[in-house]
Short mmCIF file of C-alpha atoms in Angstrom, two decimals:
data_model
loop_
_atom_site.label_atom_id
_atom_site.label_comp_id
_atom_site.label_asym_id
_atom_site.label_seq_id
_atom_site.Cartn_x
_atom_site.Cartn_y
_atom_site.Cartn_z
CA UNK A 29 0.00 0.00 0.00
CA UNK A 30 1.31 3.29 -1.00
CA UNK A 31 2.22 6.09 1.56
CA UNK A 32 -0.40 8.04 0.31
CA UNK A 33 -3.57 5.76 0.22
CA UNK A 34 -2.10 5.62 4.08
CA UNK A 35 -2.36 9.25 4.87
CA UNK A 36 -5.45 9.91 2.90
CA UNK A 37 -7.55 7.30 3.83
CA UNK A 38 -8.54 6.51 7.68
CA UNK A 39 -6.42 4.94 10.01
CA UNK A 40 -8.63 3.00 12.46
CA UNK A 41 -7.10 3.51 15.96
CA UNK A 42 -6.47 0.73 18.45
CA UNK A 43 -9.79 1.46 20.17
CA UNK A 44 -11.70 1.18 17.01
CA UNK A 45 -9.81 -2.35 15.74
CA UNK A 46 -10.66 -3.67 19.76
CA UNK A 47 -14.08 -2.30 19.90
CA UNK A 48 -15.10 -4.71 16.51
CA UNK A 49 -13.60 -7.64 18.14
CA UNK A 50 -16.27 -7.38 21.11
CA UNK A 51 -13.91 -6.50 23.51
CA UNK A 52 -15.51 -6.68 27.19
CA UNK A 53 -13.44 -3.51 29.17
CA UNK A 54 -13.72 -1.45 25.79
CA UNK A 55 -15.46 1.58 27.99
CA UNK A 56 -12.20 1.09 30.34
CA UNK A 57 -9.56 0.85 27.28
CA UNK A 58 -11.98 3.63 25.74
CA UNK A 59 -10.89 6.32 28.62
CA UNK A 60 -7.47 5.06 29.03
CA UNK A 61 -6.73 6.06 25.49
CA UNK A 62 -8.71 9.28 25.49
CA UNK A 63 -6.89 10.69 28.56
CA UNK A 64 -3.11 9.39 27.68
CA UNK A 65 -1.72 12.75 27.37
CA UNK A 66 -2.76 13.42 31.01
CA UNK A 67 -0.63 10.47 32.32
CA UNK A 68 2.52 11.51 29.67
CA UNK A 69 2.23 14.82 31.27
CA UNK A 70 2.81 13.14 34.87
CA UNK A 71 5.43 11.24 33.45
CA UNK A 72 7.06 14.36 32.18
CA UNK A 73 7.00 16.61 35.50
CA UNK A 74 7.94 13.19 37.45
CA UNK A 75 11.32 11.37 35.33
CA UNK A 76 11.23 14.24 32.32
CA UNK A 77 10.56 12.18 29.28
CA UNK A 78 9.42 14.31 26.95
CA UNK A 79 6.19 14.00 24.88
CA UNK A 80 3.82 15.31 22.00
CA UNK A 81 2.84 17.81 24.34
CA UNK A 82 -0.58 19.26 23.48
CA UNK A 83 -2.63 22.70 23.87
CA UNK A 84 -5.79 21.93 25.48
CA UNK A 85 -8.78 23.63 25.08
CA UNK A 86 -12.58 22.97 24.96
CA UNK A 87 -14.29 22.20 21.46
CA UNK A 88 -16.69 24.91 22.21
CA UNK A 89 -13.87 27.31 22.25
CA UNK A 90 -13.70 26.78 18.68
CA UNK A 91 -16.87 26.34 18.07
CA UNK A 92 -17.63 29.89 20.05
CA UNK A 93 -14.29 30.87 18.50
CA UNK A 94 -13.33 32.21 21.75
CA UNK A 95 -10.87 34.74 22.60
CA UNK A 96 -8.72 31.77 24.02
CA UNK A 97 -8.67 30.41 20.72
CA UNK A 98 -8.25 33.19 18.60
CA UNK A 99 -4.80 33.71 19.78
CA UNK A 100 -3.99 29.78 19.74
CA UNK A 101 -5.02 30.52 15.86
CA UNK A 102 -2.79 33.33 15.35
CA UNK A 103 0.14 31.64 17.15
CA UNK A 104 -0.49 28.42 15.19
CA UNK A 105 -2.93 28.54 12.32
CA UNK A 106 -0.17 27.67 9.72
CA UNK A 107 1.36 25.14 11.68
CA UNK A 108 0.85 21.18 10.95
CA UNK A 109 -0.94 19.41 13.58
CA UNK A 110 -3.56 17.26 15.00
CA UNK A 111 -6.86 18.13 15.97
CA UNK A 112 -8.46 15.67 18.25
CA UNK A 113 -11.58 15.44 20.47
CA UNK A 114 -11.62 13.14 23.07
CA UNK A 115 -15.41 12.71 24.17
CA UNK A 116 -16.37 14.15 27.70
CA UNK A 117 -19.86 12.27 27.57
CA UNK A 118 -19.79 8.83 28.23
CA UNK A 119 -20.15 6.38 24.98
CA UNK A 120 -19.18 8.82 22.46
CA UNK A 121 -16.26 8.43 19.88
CA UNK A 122 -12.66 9.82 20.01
CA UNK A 123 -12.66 12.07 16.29
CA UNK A 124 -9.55 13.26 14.84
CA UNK A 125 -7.48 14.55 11.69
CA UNK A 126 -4.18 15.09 11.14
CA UNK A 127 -1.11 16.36 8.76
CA UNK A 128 -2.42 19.28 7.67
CA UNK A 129 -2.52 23.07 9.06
CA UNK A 130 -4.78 23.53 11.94
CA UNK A 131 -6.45 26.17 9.69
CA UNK A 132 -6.78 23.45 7.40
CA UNK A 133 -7.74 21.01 10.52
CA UNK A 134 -11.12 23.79 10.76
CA UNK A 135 -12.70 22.78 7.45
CA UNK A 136 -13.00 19.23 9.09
CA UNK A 137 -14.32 20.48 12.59
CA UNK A 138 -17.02 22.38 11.16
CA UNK A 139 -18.22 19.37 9.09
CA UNK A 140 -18.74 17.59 12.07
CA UNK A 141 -22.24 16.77 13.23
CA UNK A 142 -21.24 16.69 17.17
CA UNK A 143 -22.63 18.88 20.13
CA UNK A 144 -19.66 20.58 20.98
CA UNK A 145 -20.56 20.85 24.89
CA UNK A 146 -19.66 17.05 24.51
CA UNK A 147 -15.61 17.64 23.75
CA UNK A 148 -12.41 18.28 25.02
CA UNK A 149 -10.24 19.56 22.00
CA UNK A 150 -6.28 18.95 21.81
CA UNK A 151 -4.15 20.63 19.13
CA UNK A 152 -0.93 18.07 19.40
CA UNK A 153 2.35 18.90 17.18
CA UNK A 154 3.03 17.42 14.05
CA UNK A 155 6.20 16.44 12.40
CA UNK A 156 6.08 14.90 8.14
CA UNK A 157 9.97 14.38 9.03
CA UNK A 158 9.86 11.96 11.42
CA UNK A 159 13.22 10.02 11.98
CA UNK A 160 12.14 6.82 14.07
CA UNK A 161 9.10 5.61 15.41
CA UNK A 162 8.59 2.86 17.93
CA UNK A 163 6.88 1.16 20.18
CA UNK A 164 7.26 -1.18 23.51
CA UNK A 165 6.48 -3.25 25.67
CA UNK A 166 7.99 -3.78 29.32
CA UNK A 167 5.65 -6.36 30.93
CA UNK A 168 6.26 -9.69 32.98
CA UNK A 169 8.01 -11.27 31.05
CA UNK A 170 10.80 -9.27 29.18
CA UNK A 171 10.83 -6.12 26.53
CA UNK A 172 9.43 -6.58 23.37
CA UNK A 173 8.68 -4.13 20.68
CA UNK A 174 9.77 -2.53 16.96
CA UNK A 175 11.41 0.43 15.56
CA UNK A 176 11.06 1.49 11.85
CA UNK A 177 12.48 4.64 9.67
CA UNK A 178 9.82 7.54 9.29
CA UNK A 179 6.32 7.68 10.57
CA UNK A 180 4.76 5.92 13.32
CA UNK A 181 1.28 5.00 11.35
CA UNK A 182 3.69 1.98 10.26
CA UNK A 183 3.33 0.39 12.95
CA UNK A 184 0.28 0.91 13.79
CA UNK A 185 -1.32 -0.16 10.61
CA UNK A 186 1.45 -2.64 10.20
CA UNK A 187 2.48 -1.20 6.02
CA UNK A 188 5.85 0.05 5.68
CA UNK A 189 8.70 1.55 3.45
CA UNK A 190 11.21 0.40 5.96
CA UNK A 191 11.25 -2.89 7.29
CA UNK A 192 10.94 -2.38 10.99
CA UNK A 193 13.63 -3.46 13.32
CA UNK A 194 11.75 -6.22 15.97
CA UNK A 195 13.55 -7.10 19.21
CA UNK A 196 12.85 -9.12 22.45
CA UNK A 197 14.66 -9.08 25.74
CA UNK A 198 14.06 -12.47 27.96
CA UNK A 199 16.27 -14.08 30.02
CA UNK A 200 18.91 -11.69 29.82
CA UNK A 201 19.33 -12.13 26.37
CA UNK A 202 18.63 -9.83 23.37
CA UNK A 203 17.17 -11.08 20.06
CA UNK A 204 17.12 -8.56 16.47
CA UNK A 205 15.38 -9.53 13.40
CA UNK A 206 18.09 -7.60 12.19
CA UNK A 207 21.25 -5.44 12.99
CA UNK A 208 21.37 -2.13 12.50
CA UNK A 209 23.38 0.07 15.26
CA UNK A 210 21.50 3.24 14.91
CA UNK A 211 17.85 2.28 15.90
CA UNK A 212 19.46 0.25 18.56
CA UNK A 213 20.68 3.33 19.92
CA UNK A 214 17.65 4.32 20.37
CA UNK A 215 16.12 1.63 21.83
CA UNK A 216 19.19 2.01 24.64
CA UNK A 217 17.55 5.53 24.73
CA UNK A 218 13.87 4.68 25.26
CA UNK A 219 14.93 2.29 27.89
CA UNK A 220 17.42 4.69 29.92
CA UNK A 221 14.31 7.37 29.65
CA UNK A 222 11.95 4.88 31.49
CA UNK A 223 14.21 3.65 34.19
CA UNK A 224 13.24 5.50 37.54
CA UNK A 225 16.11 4.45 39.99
CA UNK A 226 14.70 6.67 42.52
CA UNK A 227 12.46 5.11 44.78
CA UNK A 228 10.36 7.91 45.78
CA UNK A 229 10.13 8.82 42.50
CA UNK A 230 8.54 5.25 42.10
CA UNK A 231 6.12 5.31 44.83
CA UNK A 232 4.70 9.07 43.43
CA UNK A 233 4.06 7.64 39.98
CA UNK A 234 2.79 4.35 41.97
CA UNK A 235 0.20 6.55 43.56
CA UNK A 236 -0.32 8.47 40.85
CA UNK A 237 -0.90 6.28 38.10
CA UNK A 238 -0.54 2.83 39.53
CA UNK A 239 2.68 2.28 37.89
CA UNK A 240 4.17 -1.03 38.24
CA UNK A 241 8.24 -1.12 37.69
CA UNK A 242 10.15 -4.56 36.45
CA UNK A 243 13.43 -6.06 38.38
CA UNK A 244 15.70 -3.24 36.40
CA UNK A 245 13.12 -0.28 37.77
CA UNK A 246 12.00 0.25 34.42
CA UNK A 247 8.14 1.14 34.20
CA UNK A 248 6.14 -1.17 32.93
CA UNK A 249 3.91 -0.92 30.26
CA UNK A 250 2.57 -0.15 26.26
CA UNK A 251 4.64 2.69 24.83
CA UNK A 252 4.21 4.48 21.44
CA UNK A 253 7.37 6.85 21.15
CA UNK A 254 8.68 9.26 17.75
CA UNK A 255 12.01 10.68 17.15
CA UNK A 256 11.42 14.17 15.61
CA UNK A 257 14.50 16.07 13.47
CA UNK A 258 16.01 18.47 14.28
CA UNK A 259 17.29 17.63 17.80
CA UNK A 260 16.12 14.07 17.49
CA UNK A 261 15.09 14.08 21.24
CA UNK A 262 12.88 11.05 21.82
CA UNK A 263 8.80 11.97 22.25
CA UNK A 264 6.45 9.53 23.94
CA UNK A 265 3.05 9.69 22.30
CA UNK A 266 1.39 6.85 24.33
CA UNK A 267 1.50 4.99 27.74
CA UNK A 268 -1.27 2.34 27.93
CA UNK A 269 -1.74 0.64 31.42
CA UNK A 270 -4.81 -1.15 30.01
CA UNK A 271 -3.20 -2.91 27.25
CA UNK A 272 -0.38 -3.62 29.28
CA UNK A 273 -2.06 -5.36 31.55
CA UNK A 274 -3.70 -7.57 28.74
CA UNK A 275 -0.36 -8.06 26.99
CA UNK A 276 1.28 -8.58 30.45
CA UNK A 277 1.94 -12.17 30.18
CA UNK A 278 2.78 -12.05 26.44
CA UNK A 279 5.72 -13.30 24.73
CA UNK A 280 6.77 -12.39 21.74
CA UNK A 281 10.09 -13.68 21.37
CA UNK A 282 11.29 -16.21 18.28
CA UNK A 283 14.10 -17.97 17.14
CA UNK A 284 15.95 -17.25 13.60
CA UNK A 285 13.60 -19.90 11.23
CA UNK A 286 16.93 -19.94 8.46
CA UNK A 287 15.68 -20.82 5.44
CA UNK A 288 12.31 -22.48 6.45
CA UNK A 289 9.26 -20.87 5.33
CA UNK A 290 8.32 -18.93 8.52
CA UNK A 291 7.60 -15.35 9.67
CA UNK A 292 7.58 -13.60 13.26
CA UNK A 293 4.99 -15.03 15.54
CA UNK A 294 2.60 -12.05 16.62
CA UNK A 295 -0.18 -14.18 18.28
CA UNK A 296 0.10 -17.62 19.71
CA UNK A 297 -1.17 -21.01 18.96
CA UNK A 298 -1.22 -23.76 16.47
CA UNK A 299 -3.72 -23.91 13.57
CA UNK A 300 -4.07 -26.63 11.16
CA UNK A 301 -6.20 -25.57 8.21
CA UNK A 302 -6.61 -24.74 4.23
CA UNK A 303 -5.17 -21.85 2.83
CA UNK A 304 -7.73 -19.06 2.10
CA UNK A 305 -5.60 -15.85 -0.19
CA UNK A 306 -7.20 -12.67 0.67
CA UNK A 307 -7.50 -10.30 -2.10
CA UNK A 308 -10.68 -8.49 -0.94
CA UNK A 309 -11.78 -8.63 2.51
CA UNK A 310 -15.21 -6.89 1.57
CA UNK A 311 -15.93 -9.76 -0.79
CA UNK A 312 -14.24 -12.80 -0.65
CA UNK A 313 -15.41 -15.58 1.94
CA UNK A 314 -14.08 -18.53 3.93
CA UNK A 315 -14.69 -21.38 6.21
CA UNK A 316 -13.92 -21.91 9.98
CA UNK A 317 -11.29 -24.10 8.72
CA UNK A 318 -9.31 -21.69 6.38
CA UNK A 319 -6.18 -19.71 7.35
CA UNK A 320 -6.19 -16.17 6.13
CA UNK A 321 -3.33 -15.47 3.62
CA UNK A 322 -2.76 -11.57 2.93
CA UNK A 323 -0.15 -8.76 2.19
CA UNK A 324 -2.02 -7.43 6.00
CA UNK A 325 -5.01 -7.36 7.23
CA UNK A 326 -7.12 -4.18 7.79
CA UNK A 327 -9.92 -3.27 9.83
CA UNK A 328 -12.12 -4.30 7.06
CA UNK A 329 -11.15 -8.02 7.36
CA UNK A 330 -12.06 -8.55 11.43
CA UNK A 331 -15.23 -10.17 10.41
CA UNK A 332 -13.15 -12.71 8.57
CA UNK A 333 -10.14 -12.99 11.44
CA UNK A 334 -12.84 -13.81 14.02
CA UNK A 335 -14.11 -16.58 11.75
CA UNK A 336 -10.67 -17.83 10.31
CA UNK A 337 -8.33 -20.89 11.76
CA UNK A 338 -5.44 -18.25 11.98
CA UNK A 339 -3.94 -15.67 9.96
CA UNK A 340 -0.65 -15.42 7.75
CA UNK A 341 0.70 -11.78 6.61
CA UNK A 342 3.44 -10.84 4.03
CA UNK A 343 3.68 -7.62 6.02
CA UNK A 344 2.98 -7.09 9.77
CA UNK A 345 4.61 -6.33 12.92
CA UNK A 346 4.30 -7.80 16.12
CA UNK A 347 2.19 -5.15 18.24
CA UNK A 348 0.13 -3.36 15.43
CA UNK A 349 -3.06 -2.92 15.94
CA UNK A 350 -4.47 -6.16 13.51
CA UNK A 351 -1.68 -8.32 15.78
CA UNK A 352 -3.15 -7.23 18.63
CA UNK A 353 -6.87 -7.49 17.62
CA UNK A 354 -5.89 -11.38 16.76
CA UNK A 355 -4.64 -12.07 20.11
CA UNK A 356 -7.76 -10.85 21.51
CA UNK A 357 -9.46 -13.03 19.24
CA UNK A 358 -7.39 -15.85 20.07
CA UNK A 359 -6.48 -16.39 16.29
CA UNK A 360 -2.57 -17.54 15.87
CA UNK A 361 -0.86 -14.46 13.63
CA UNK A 362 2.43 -14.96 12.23
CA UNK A 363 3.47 -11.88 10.19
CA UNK A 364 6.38 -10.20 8.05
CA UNK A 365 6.49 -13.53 6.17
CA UNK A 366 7.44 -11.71 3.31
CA UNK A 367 8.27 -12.59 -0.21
CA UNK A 368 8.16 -16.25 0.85
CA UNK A 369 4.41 -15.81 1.31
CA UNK A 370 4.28 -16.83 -2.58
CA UNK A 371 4.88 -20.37 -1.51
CA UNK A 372 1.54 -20.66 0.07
CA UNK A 373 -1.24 -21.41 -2.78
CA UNK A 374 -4.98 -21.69 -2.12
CA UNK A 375 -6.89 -24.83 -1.00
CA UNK A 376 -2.99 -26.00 0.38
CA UNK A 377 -3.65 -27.40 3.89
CA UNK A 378 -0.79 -26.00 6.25
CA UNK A 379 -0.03 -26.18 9.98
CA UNK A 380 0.77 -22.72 11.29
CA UNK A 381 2.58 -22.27 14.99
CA UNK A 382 1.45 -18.26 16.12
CA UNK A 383 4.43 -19.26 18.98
CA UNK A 384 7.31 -20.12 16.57
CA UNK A 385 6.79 -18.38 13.48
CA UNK A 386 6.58 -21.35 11.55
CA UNK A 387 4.75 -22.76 8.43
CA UNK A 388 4.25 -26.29 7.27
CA UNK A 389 2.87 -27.53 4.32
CA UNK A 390 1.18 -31.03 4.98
CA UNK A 391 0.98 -33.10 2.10
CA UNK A 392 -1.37 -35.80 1.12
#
């Protein structure tokens, strides 16, 4: 999928992708997501990481153009940004746009059929430079995450330019799907950032936001993190406590497959079943005994996940949102098969391992 068709079309967020699957907290992950920047900003006047810091405002103080925002507007009308509206009533739906001039960003806000009264507004920086974009997770049982060139809707959406660096930390030992010393830098970054060696340091955020540290007094947790030119300073954009404690026990470390036909394991379990290929998620059907076989799976294709044996992507990453929207399915994912992916035919009956990565072809 081309960059473009990525920017222009709409990227479902993680709350949207969960909320399809029937997830049963989805009010709970629903807030958690909505008020992230409040918890970044604790983080920030606590340990100093730095973060997409926002301006906050009401929606009615656009609506009402208020004096308030009429200088935010002459300060920053020309400037890129996002415009997003996190709900203050109960039930309603986070709304944003993004990459374009908040002047721009006010065509789509007066489009919108909302009662204003009903939103918080937050005008968050933008950056079409970005350098690196990551994201990680410190739970229970090690560090696990990705880091890819340019702009963090890779990951999320799981299409890239740049294949995205993977890594897993268990046991005391490191794993890299592939080498390359500058995005390990900064990884060694992220993690320094999010180690709080003070201990009253730890029991303010403890009290504050519940925070739960691992054996190395990292924090725990589901991070979403940019590197922004020109100072390349590292800026969080998320920290999830709700899908850290449902990816808590997760492991998402693998083992170099050589030359067998295998990919990264993003969701675990076995599946034996009969190759379905995927060309149009809208259209095409299957049976509760097919494995889905894609270049990756969009929001469009949950109806098929849910009903599918498993699920085998040419692109992918571990903790994008489809990934994640399989484990809570309990589908086995593999992804980032790659070119390989050709080998796989319809109507060939395979056994797929969601723990290991790998893919067998079972012959008559």
């Amino acid at each position: 999928m081309k960059i473009t068709e990525i920017i222009d079309s709409k990227m479902p967020s993680i709350t949207e992708w969960l909320e399809k699957t029937g997830m049963p907290n989805i009010q709970e992950f629903r807030q958690e997501d909505n008020n992230k920047r409040d918890r970044l900003e604790i983080l920030n006047q606590t340990i100093g990481i730095n973060y997409d810091k926002p301006i906050k405002l009401l929606a009615t103080d656009i609506s009402q153009n208020t004096e308030k925002f009429q200088q935010i507007l002459k300060e920053n009308g020309n400037d890129k940004c996002a415009l997003r509206l996190s709900p203050i009533v109960k039930d309603l739906p986070k709304l944003r746009v993004r990459g374009k001039t908040l002047i721009q960003n006010l065509e789509w806000f007066k489009n919108l059929d909302i009662n204003p009264e009903d939103y918080k507004a937050e005008i968050i920086p933008h950056n079409d430079n970005t350098s690196f974009s990551g994201i990680i997770l410190i739970n229970d049982l090690g560090i696990f995450g990705e880091i890819v060139p340019g702009p963090h809707w890779q990951l999320t959406q799981g299409f890239f330019e740049n294949k995205p660096l993977i890594f897993s930390y268990k046991n005391d030992l490191w794993h890299f799907s592939y080498i390359e010393p500058t995005i390990q830098k900064v990884l060694t970054s992220v993690l320094e950032s999010l180690k709080v060696e003070n201990l009253e340091l730890q029991k303010e955020l403890t009290e504050k936001l519940a925070a739960k540290f691992n054996e190395d007094q990292q924090l725990k947790g589901y991070f979403e993190f940019v590197v922004w030119p020109p100072d390349n300073n590292i800026s969080f954009i998320d920290y999830n406590r709700v899908l850290y404690e449902k990816l808590k026990n997760s492991d998402y470390s693998w083992n170099d497959p050589g030359s067998k036909l295998a990919g990264i394991p993003a969701s675990p379990g076995k599946a034996q079943g009969i190759v379905k290929i995927i060309n149009d998620p809208t259209k095409d059907s299957l049976t509760t005994d097919n494995i889905i076989v894609c270049d990756m799976t969009t929001v469009e294709y949950l109806p098929l996940m849910a009903k599918a044996a498993g699920i085998i992507t040419k692109q992918g990453n571990i903790l994008c949102h489809a990934a994640i929207a399989a484990r809570e399915l309990g589908k086995p994912c593999i992804v980032q098969v790659g070119n390989k992916i050709s080998e796989l035919k319809n109507d060939d009956k395979i056994l797929m391992n969601g723990t290991t990565g790998l893919i067998e072809k079972i012959t008559p």
